[in-house]
């Protein structure tokens, strides 16, 4: 059995705080008409099958009310990895150095949805946190994911050794060379 038996971070835990903020901001406006809110998110279809089924613009019926209409806009939904990196380069936007250290995408350090290589990289970047996850896995008597234990991840990370967090521009160069 895996830690949570399913994703540990549900979309409501991400959307809920945004909805609370929208409610507060609409109240502060004190409008005598319904507010029109655009919730712009950086989701991409390439990140999951569920995201690939989404549309670029939709009305969020669950978050809309008589006081507000919320439109969700996904401007980079159809962008490729290269498109994202090209936009970063064109704008001169700094990005997190974990990408230069080998992370493919950033989420929780030890996301149950991550692939094994990304988890090993995370364990090399954050060995103390990996050890805490290992202790929890041993205490619970359940693996981190079905078919993959933190023990196996930590063992591979130990074989490879710690990985420093670097900011050398290599992720950008590699993405644009592809």
mmCIF file with all atom_site columns, C-alpha atoms in Angstrom:
data_model
loop_
_atom_site.group_PDB
_atom_site.id
_atom_site.type_symbol
_atom_site.label_atom_id
_atom_site.label_alt_id
_atom_site.label_comp_id
_atom_site.label_asym_id
_atom_site.label_entity_id
_atom_site.label_seq_id
_atom_site.pdbx_PDB_ins_code
_atom_site.Cartn_x
_atom_site.Cartn_y
_atom_site.Cartn_z
_atom_site.occupancy
_atom_site.B_iso_or_equiv
_atom_site.pdbx_formal_charge
_atom_site.auth_seq_id
_atom_site.auth_comp_id
_atom_site.auth_asym_id
_atom_site.auth_atom_id
_atom_site.pdbx_PDB_model_num
ATOM 1   C CA . UNK A 1 1   ? 0.000   0.000  0.000   1.00 0.00 ? 1   UNK A CA 1
ATOM 2   C CA . UNK A 1 2   ? 1.245   3.505  -0.813  1.00 0.00 ? 2   UNK A CA 1
ATOM 3   C CA . UNK A 1 3   ? 1.379   6.440  1.630   1.00 0.00 ? 3   UNK A CA 1
ATOM 4   C CA . UNK A 1 4   ? -1.890  8.082  0.677   1.00 0.00 ? 4   UNK A CA 1
ATOM 5   C CA . UNK A 1 5   ? -3.536  5.555  -1.594  1.00 0.00 ? 5   UNK A CA 1
ATOM 6   C CA . UNK A 1 6   ? -3.842  8.391  -4.107  1.00 0.00 ? 6   UNK A CA 1
ATOM 7   C CA . UNK A 1 7   ? -2.599  11.902 -4.773  1.00 0.00 ? 7   UNK A CA 1
ATOM 8   C CA . UNK A 1 8   ? -1.722  13.631 -1.519  1.00 0.00 ? 8   UNK A CA 1
ATOM 9   C CA . UNK A 1 9   ? -2.365  17.139 -2.823  1.00 0.00 ? 9   UNK A CA 1
ATOM 10  C CA . UNK A 1 10  ? -5.783  17.455 -4.363  1.00 0.00 ? 10  UNK A CA 1
ATOM 11  C CA . UNK A 1 11  ? -6.721  20.237 -6.747  1.00 0.00 ? 11  UNK A CA 1
ATOM 12  C CA . UNK A 1 12  ? -9.157  21.679 -4.182  1.00 0.00 ? 12  UNK A CA 1
ATOM 13  C CA . UNK A 1 13  ? -6.220  22.309 -1.864  1.00 0.00 ? 13  UNK A CA 1
ATOM 14  C CA . UNK A 1 14  ? -4.695  24.433 -4.612  1.00 0.00 ? 14  UNK A CA 1
ATOM 15  C CA . UNK A 1 15  ? -7.882  26.123 -5.851  1.00 0.00 ? 15  UNK A CA 1
ATOM 16  C CA . UNK A 1 16  ? -9.445  26.737 -2.434  1.00 0.00 ? 16  UNK A CA 1
ATOM 17  C CA . UNK A 1 17  ? -7.033  29.478 -1.298  1.00 0.00 ? 17  UNK A CA 1
ATOM 18  C CA . UNK A 1 18  ? -7.391  31.244 -4.668  1.00 0.00 ? 18  UNK A CA 1
ATOM 19  C CA . UNK A 1 19  ? -11.167 31.209 -4.351  1.00 0.00 ? 19  UNK A CA 1
ATOM 20  C CA . UNK A 1 20  ? -10.929 32.690 -0.853  1.00 0.00 ? 20  UNK A CA 1
ATOM 21  C CA . UNK A 1 21  ? -8.680  35.457 -2.179  1.00 0.00 ? 21  UNK A CA 1
ATOM 22  C CA . UNK A 1 22  ? -11.049 36.175 -5.069  1.00 0.00 ? 22  UNK A CA 1
ATOM 23  C CA . UNK A 1 23  ? -13.964 36.424 -2.626  1.00 0.00 ? 23  UNK A CA 1
ATOM 24  C CA . UNK A 1 24  ? -12.005 38.898 -0.482  1.00 0.00 ? 24  UNK A CA 1
ATOM 25  C CA . UNK A 1 25  ? -10.917 41.025 -3.452  1.00 0.00 ? 25  UNK A CA 1
ATOM 26  C CA . UNK A 1 26  ? -14.413 41.174 -4.947  1.00 0.00 ? 26  UNK A CA 1
ATOM 27  C CA . UNK A 1 27  ? -15.792 42.251 -1.544  1.00 0.00 ? 27  UNK A CA 1
ATOM 28  C CA . UNK A 1 28  ? -13.138 45.003 -1.320  1.00 0.00 ? 28  UNK A CA 1
ATOM 29  C CA . UNK A 1 29  ? -14.199 46.371 -4.703  1.00 0.00 ? 29  UNK A CA 1
ATOM 30  C CA . UNK A 1 30  ? -17.676 47.115 -3.362  1.00 0.00 ? 30  UNK A CA 1
ATOM 31  C CA . UNK A 1 31  ? -19.202 46.936 -6.826  1.00 0.00 ? 31  UNK A CA 1
ATOM 32  C CA . UNK A 1 32  ? -22.921 47.365 -7.395  1.00 0.00 ? 32  UNK A CA 1
ATOM 33  C CA . UNK A 1 33  ? -22.735 44.853 -10.221 1.00 0.00 ? 33  UNK A CA 1
ATOM 34  C CA . UNK A 1 34  ? -21.214 41.365 -10.466 1.00 0.00 ? 34  UNK A CA 1
ATOM 35  C CA . UNK A 1 35  ? -17.440 41.387 -10.796 1.00 0.00 ? 35  UNK A CA 1
ATOM 36  C CA . UNK A 1 36  ? -15.740 39.772 -13.775 1.00 0.00 ? 36  UNK A CA 1
ATOM 37  C CA . UNK A 1 37  ? -12.609 37.891 -12.672 1.00 0.00 ? 37  UNK A CA 1
ATOM 38  C CA . UNK A 1 38  ? -10.039 36.190 -14.890 1.00 0.00 ? 38  UNK A CA 1
ATOM 39  C CA . UNK A 1 39  ? -8.090  33.437 -13.136 1.00 0.00 ? 39  UNK A CA 1
ATOM 40  C CA . UNK A 1 40  ? -4.977  32.909 -15.252 1.00 0.00 ? 40  UNK A CA 1
ATOM 41  C CA . UNK A 1 41  ? -3.128  29.613 -14.698 1.00 0.00 ? 41  UNK A CA 1
ATOM 42  C CA . UNK A 1 42  ? 0.084   28.228 -16.175 1.00 0.00 ? 42  UNK A CA 1
ATOM 43  C CA . UNK A 1 43  ? -1.166  24.687 -16.764 1.00 0.00 ? 43  UNK A CA 1
ATOM 44  C CA . UNK A 1 44  ? 0.066   22.798 -19.819 1.00 0.00 ? 44  UNK A CA 1
ATOM 45  C CA . UNK A 1 45  ? -1.549  19.918 -21.686 1.00 0.00 ? 45  UNK A CA 1
ATOM 46  C CA . UNK A 1 46  ? 1.780   18.072 -21.877 1.00 0.00 ? 46  UNK A CA 1
ATOM 47  C CA . UNK A 1 47  ? 1.864   17.687 -18.092 1.00 0.00 ? 47  UNK A CA 1
ATOM 48  C CA . UNK A 1 48  ? -0.954  15.140 -17.795 1.00 0.00 ? 48  UNK A CA 1
ATOM 49  C CA . UNK A 1 49  ? -3.765  13.406 -19.649 1.00 0.00 ? 49  UNK A CA 1
ATOM 50  C CA . UNK A 1 50  ? -6.324  15.307 -17.555 1.00 0.00 ? 50  UNK A CA 1
ATOM 51  C CA . UNK A 1 51  ? -4.763  18.650 -18.484 1.00 0.00 ? 51  UNK A CA 1
ATOM 52  C CA . UNK A 1 52  ? -4.656  17.648 -22.155 1.00 0.00 ? 52  UNK A CA 1
ATOM 53  C CA . UNK A 1 53  ? -8.473  17.406 -22.100 1.00 0.00 ? 53  UNK A CA 1
ATOM 54  C CA . UNK A 1 54  ? -8.887  20.968 -20.831 1.00 0.00 ? 54  UNK A CA 1
ATOM 55  C CA . UNK A 1 55  ? -9.883  23.952 -22.940 1.00 0.00 ? 55  UNK A CA 1
ATOM 56  C CA . UNK A 1 56  ? -8.052  27.275 -23.029 1.00 0.00 ? 56  UNK A CA 1
ATOM 57  C CA . UNK A 1 57  ? -10.918 29.443 -21.700 1.00 0.00 ? 57  UNK A CA 1
ATOM 58  C CA . UNK A 1 58  ? -13.867 28.362 -19.590 1.00 0.00 ? 58  UNK A CA 1
ATOM 59  C CA . UNK A 1 59  ? -16.270 29.787 -17.046 1.00 0.00 ? 59  UNK A CA 1
ATOM 60  C CA . UNK A 1 60  ? -15.593 28.352 -13.591 1.00 0.00 ? 60  UNK A CA 1
ATOM 61  C CA . UNK A 1 61  ? -19.201 27.626 -12.648 1.00 0.00 ? 61  UNK A CA 1
ATOM 62  C CA . UNK A 1 62  ? -18.254 26.183 -9.245  1.00 0.00 ? 62  UNK A CA 1
ATOM 63  C CA . UNK A 1 63  ? -16.443 29.380 -8.211  1.00 0.00 ? 63  UNK A CA 1
ATOM 64  C CA . UNK A 1 64  ? -18.799 31.847 -9.870  1.00 0.00 ? 64  UNK A CA 1
ATOM 65  C CA . UNK A 1 65  ? -21.761 33.312 -8.001  1.00 0.00 ? 65  UNK A CA 1
ATOM 66  C CA . UNK A 1 66  ? -24.265 36.149 -8.198  1.00 0.00 ? 66  UNK A CA 1
ATOM 67  C CA . UNK A 1 67  ? -21.471 38.500 -7.078  1.00 0.00 ? 67  UNK A CA 1
ATOM 68  C CA . UNK A 1 68  ? -18.838 37.344 -9.561  1.00 0.00 ? 68  UNK A CA 1
ATOM 69  C CA . UNK A 1 69  ? -18.220 35.450 -12.770 1.00 0.00 ? 69  UNK A CA 1
ATOM 70  C CA . UNK A 1 70  ? -14.863 33.721 -12.878 1.00 0.00 ? 70  UNK A CA 1
ATOM 71  C CA . UNK A 1 71  ? -13.279 32.871 -16.195 1.00 0.00 ? 71  UNK A CA 1
ATOM 72  C CA . UNK A 1 72  ? -10.338 30.485 -16.116 1.00 0.00 ? 72  UNK A CA 1
ATOM 73  C CA . UNK A 1 73  ? -7.765  31.222 -18.814 1.00 0.00 ? 73  UNK A CA 1
ATOM 74  C CA . UNK A 1 74  ? -4.922  28.816 -19.616 1.00 0.00 ? 74  UNK A CA 1
ATOM 75  C CA . UNK A 1 75  ? -2.724  30.878 -21.975 1.00 0.00 ? 75  UNK A CA 1
ATOM 76  C CA . UNK A 1 76  ? 0.112   28.347 -22.259 1.00 0.00 ? 76  UNK A CA 1
ATOM 77  C CA . UNK A 1 77  ? -2.036  25.197 -22.326 1.00 0.00 ? 77  UNK A CA 1
ATOM 78  C CA . UNK A 1 78  ? -0.827  24.129 -25.797 1.00 0.00 ? 78  UNK A CA 1
ATOM 79  C CA . UNK A 1 79  ? 2.796   25.217 -25.376 1.00 0.00 ? 79  UNK A CA 1
ATOM 80  C CA . UNK A 1 80  ? 5.593   22.684 -25.686 1.00 0.00 ? 80  UNK A CA 1
ATOM 81  C CA . UNK A 1 81  ? 8.504   22.541 -23.240 1.00 0.00 ? 81  UNK A CA 1
ATOM 82  C CA . UNK A 1 82  ? 10.572  24.378 -25.836 1.00 0.00 ? 82  UNK A CA 1
ATOM 83  C CA . UNK A 1 83  ? 7.921   27.126 -26.136 1.00 0.00 ? 83  UNK A CA 1
ATOM 84  C CA . UNK A 1 84  ? 8.128   27.669 -22.372 1.00 0.00 ? 84  UNK A CA 1
ATOM 85  C CA . UNK A 1 85  ? 11.917  27.844 -22.360 1.00 0.00 ? 85  UNK A CA 1
ATOM 86  C CA . UNK A 1 86  ? 11.915  30.132 -25.404 1.00 0.00 ? 86  UNK A CA 1
ATOM 87  C CA . UNK A 1 87  ? 9.558   32.545 -23.618 1.00 0.00 ? 87  UNK A CA 1
ATOM 88  C CA . UNK A 1 88  ? 11.813  32.457 -20.548 1.00 0.00 ? 88  UNK A CA 1
ATOM 89  C CA . UNK A 1 89  ? 14.839  33.249 -22.728 1.00 0.00 ? 89  UNK A CA 1
ATOM 90  C CA . UNK A 1 90  ? 13.058  35.981 -24.699 1.00 0.00 ? 90  UNK A CA 1
ATOM 91  C CA . UNK A 1 91  ? 11.881  37.726 -21.536 1.00 0.00 ? 91  UNK A CA 1
ATOM 92  C CA . UNK A 1 92  ? 15.137  37.213 -19.638 1.00 0.00 ? 92  UNK A CA 1
ATOM 93  C CA . UNK A 1 93  ? 13.110  35.675 -16.830 1.00 0.00 ? 93  UNK A CA 1
ATOM 94  C CA . UNK A 1 94  ? 15.128  34.014 -14.075 1.00 0.00 ? 94  UNK A CA 1
ATOM 95  C CA . UNK A 1 95  ? 14.151  30.412 -13.379 1.00 0.00 ? 95  UNK A CA 1
ATOM 96  C CA . UNK A 1 96  ? 14.712  28.135 -10.399 1.00 0.00 ? 96  UNK A CA 1
ATOM 97  C CA . UNK A 1 97  ? 18.230  26.646 -10.274 1.00 0.00 ? 97  UNK A CA 1
ATOM 98  C CA . UNK A 1 98  ? 16.797  23.176 -9.583  1.00 0.00 ? 98  UNK A CA 1
ATOM 99  C CA . UNK A 1 99  ? 16.209  22.925 -13.340 1.00 0.00 ? 99  UNK A CA 1
ATOM 100 C CA . UNK A 1 100 ? 19.962  23.360 -13.920 1.00 0.00 ? 100 UNK A CA 1
ATOM 101 C CA . UNK A 1 101 ? 20.529  20.615 -11.344 1.00 0.00 ? 101 UNK A CA 1
ATOM 102 C CA . UNK A 1 102 ? 18.453  18.154 -13.367 1.00 0.00 ? 102 UNK A CA 1
ATOM 103 C CA . UNK A 1 103 ? 14.827  18.549 -12.257 1.00 0.00 ? 103 UNK A CA 1
ATOM 104 C CA . UNK A 1 104 ? 12.366  18.227 -15.159 1.00 0.00 ? 104 UNK A CA 1
ATOM 105 C CA . UNK A 1 105 ? 9.588   20.135 -13.411 1.00 0.00 ? 105 UNK A CA 1
ATOM 106 C CA . UNK A 1 106 ? 9.028   21.590 -9.977  1.00 0.00 ? 106 UNK A CA 1
ATOM 107 C CA . UNK A 1 107 ? 6.244   20.649 -7.633  1.00 0.00 ? 107 UNK A CA 1
ATOM 108 C CA . UNK A 1 108 ? 6.560   19.099 -4.209  1.00 0.00 ? 108 UNK A CA 1
ATOM 109 C CA . UNK A 1 109 ? 10.111  17.773 -3.787  1.00 0.00 ? 109 UNK A CA 1
ATOM 110 C CA . UNK A 1 110 ? 8.827   14.229 -3.459  1.00 0.00 ? 110 UNK A CA 1
ATOM 111 C CA . UNK A 1 111 ? 5.633   14.291 -5.502  1.00 0.00 ? 111 UNK A CA 1
ATOM 112 C CA . UNK A 1 112 ? 3.878   10.937 -5.788  1.00 0.00 ? 112 UNK A CA 1
ATOM 113 C CA . UNK A 1 113 ? 3.205   11.796 -9.436  1.00 0.00 ? 113 UNK A CA 1
ATOM 114 C CA . UNK A 1 114 ? 6.910   12.296 -10.275 1.00 0.00 ? 114 UNK A CA 1
ATOM 115 C CA . UNK A 1 115 ? 8.905   9.715  -12.201 1.00 0.00 ? 115 UNK A CA 1
ATOM 116 C CA . UNK A 1 116 ? 11.641  7.732  -10.461 1.00 0.00 ? 116 UNK A CA 1
ATOM 117 C CA . UNK A 1 117 ? 14.566  9.683  -11.957 1.00 0.00 ? 117 UNK A CA 1
ATOM 118 C CA . UNK A 1 118 ? 13.070  12.978 -10.766 1.00 0.00 ? 118 UNK A CA 1
ATOM 119 C CA . UNK A 1 119 ? 12.596  11.535 -7.279  1.00 0.00 ? 119 UNK A CA 1
ATOM 120 C CA . UNK A 1 120 ? 16.232  10.381 -7.190  1.00 0.00 ? 120 UNK A CA 1
ATOM 121 C CA . UNK A 1 121 ? 17.361  13.837 -8.312  1.00 0.00 ? 121 UNK A CA 1
ATOM 122 C CA . UNK A 1 122 ? 15.215  15.397 -5.578  1.00 0.00 ? 122 UNK A CA 1
ATOM 123 C CA . UNK A 1 123 ? 16.739  13.023 -3.002  1.00 0.00 ? 123 UNK A CA 1
ATOM 124 C CA . UNK A 1 124 ? 20.229  14.022 -4.158  1.00 0.00 ? 124 UNK A CA 1
ATOM 125 C CA . UNK A 1 125 ? 19.344  17.709 -3.906  1.00 0.00 ? 125 UNK A CA 1
ATOM 126 C CA . UNK A 1 126 ? 17.606  17.366 -0.518  1.00 0.00 ? 126 UNK A CA 1
ATOM 127 C CA . UNK A 1 127 ? 19.120  14.313 1.228   1.00 0.00 ? 127 UNK A CA 1
ATOM 128 C CA . UNK A 1 128 ? 17.958  15.328 4.710   1.00 0.00 ? 128 UNK A CA 1
ATOM 129 C CA . UNK A 1 129 ? 14.355  15.576 3.545   1.00 0.00 ? 129 UNK A CA 1
ATOM 130 C CA . UNK A 1 130 ? 14.683  12.242 1.728   1.00 0.00 ? 130 UNK A CA 1
ATOM 131 C CA . UNK A 1 131 ? 15.858  10.671 4.998   1.00 0.00 ? 131 UNK A CA 1
ATOM 132 C CA . UNK A 1 132 ? 12.761  12.046 6.757   1.00 0.00 ? 132 UNK A CA 1
ATOM 133 C CA . UNK A 1 133 ? 10.537  10.487 4.094   1.00 0.00 ? 133 UNK A CA 1
ATOM 134 C CA . UNK A 1 134 ? 12.450  7.207  4.480   1.00 0.00 ? 134 UNK A CA 1
ATOM 135 C CA . UNK A 1 135 ? 11.894  7.227  8.248   1.00 0.00 ? 135 UNK A CA 1
ATOM 136 C CA . UNK A 1 136 ? 8.182   7.873  7.702   1.00 0.00 ? 136 UNK A CA 1
ATOM 137 C CA . UNK A 1 137 ? 7.937   5.067  5.155   1.00 0.00 ? 137 UNK A CA 1
ATOM 138 C CA . UNK A 1 138 ? 9.583   2.685  7.612   1.00 0.00 ? 138 UNK A CA 1
ATOM 139 C CA . UNK A 1 139 ? 7.363   3.875  10.470  1.00 0.00 ? 139 UNK A CA 1
ATOM 140 C CA . UNK A 1 140 ? 4.162   3.477  8.442   1.00 0.00 ? 140 UNK A CA 1
ATOM 141 C CA . UNK A 1 141 ? 5.150   0.178  6.881   1.00 0.00 ? 141 UNK A CA 1
ATOM 142 C CA . UNK A 1 142 ? 3.860   1.377  3.493   1.00 0.00 ? 142 UNK A CA 1
ATOM 143 C CA . UNK A 1 143 ? 5.757   2.291  0.348   1.00 0.00 ? 143 UNK A CA 1
ATOM 144 C CA . UNK A 1 144 ? 5.825   5.822  -0.966  1.00 0.00 ? 144 UNK A CA 1
ATOM 145 C CA . UNK A 1 145 ? 4.150   4.798  -4.257  1.00 0.00 ? 145 UNK A CA 1
ATOM 146 C CA . UNK A 1 146 ? 2.737   1.507  -5.434  1.00 0.00 ? 146 UNK A CA 1
ATOM 147 C CA . UNK A 1 147 ? 5.763   -0.381 -6.721  1.00 0.00 ? 147 UNK A CA 1
ATOM 148 C CA . UNK A 1 148 ? 8.311   2.233  -5.624  1.00 0.00 ? 148 UNK A CA 1
ATOM 149 C CA . UNK A 1 149 ? 9.680   2.802  -2.146  1.00 0.00 ? 149 UNK A CA 1
ATOM 150 C CA . UNK A 1 150 ? 11.539  5.785  -0.799  1.00 0.00 ? 150 UNK A CA 1
ATOM 151 C CA . UNK A 1 151 ? 14.116  3.242  0.388   1.00 0.00 ? 151 UNK A CA 1
ATOM 152 C CA . UNK A 1 152 ? 14.916  2.409  -3.253  1.00 0.00 ? 152 UNK A CA 1
ATOM 153 C CA . UNK A 1 153 ? 15.013  6.102  -4.179  1.00 0.00 ? 153 UNK A CA 1
ATOM 154 C CA . UNK A 1 154 ? 17.324  6.942  -1.270  1.00 0.00 ? 154 UNK A CA 1
ATOM 155 C CA . UNK A 1 155 ? 19.569  3.958  -2.072  1.00 0.00 ? 155 UNK A CA 1
ATOM 156 C CA . UNK A 1 156 ? 20.034  5.178  -5.668  1.00 0.00 ? 156 UNK A CA 1
ATOM 157 C CA . UNK A 1 157 ? 20.614  8.743  -4.455  1.00 0.00 ? 157 UNK A CA 1
ATOM 158 C CA . UNK A 1 158 ? 23.268  7.555  -1.981  1.00 0.00 ? 158 UNK A CA 1
ATOM 159 C CA . UNK A 1 159 ? 25.047  5.618  -4.759  1.00 0.00 ? 159 UNK A CA 1
ATOM 160 C CA . UNK A 1 160 ? 25.149  8.731  -6.925  1.00 0.00 ? 160 UNK A CA 1
ATOM 161 C CA . UNK A 1 161 ? 25.986  11.123 -4.084  1.00 0.00 ? 161 UNK A CA 1
ATOM 162 C CA . UNK A 1 162 ? 24.655  14.555 -3.150  1.00 0.00 ? 162 UNK A CA 1
ATOM 163 C CA . UNK A 1 163 ? 23.889  16.989 -5.937  1.00 0.00 ? 163 UNK A CA 1
ATOM 164 C CA . UNK A 1 164 ? 24.601  20.684 -5.516  1.00 0.00 ? 164 UNK A CA 1
ATOM 165 C CA . UNK A 1 165 ? 21.994  23.245 -6.473  1.00 0.00 ? 165 UNK A CA 1
ATOM 166 C CA . UNK A 1 166 ? 23.579  25.097 -9.379  1.00 0.00 ? 166 UNK A CA 1
ATOM 167 C CA . UNK A 1 167 ? 22.514  28.068 -11.448 1.00 0.00 ? 167 UNK A CA 1
ATOM 168 C CA . UNK A 1 168 ? 24.587  27.756 -14.608 1.00 0.00 ? 168 UNK A CA 1
ATOM 169 C CA . UNK A 1 169 ? 22.000  28.217 -17.372 1.00 0.00 ? 169 UNK A CA 1
ATOM 170 C CA . UNK A 1 170 ? 22.372  24.615 -18.564 1.00 0.00 ? 170 UNK A CA 1
ATOM 171 C CA . UNK A 1 171 ? 18.641  23.848 -18.486 1.00 0.00 ? 171 UNK A CA 1
ATOM 172 C CA . UNK A 1 172 ? 17.875  26.798 -20.754 1.00 0.00 ? 172 UNK A CA 1
ATOM 173 C CA . UNK A 1 173 ? 20.695  25.933 -23.163 1.00 0.00 ? 173 UNK A CA 1
ATOM 174 C CA . UNK A 1 174 ? 19.643  22.270 -23.354 1.00 0.00 ? 174 UNK A CA 1
ATOM 175 C CA . UNK A 1 175 ? 15.956  23.101 -23.851 1.00 0.00 ? 175 UNK A CA 1
ATOM 176 C CA . UNK A 1 176 ? 16.661  25.535 -26.665 1.00 0.00 ? 176 UNK A CA 1
ATOM 177 C CA . UNK A 1 177 ? 19.163  23.200 -28.365 1.00 0.00 ? 177 UNK A CA 1
ATOM 178 C CA . UNK A 1 178 ? 16.542  20.458 -28.597 1.00 0.00 ? 178 UNK A CA 1
#
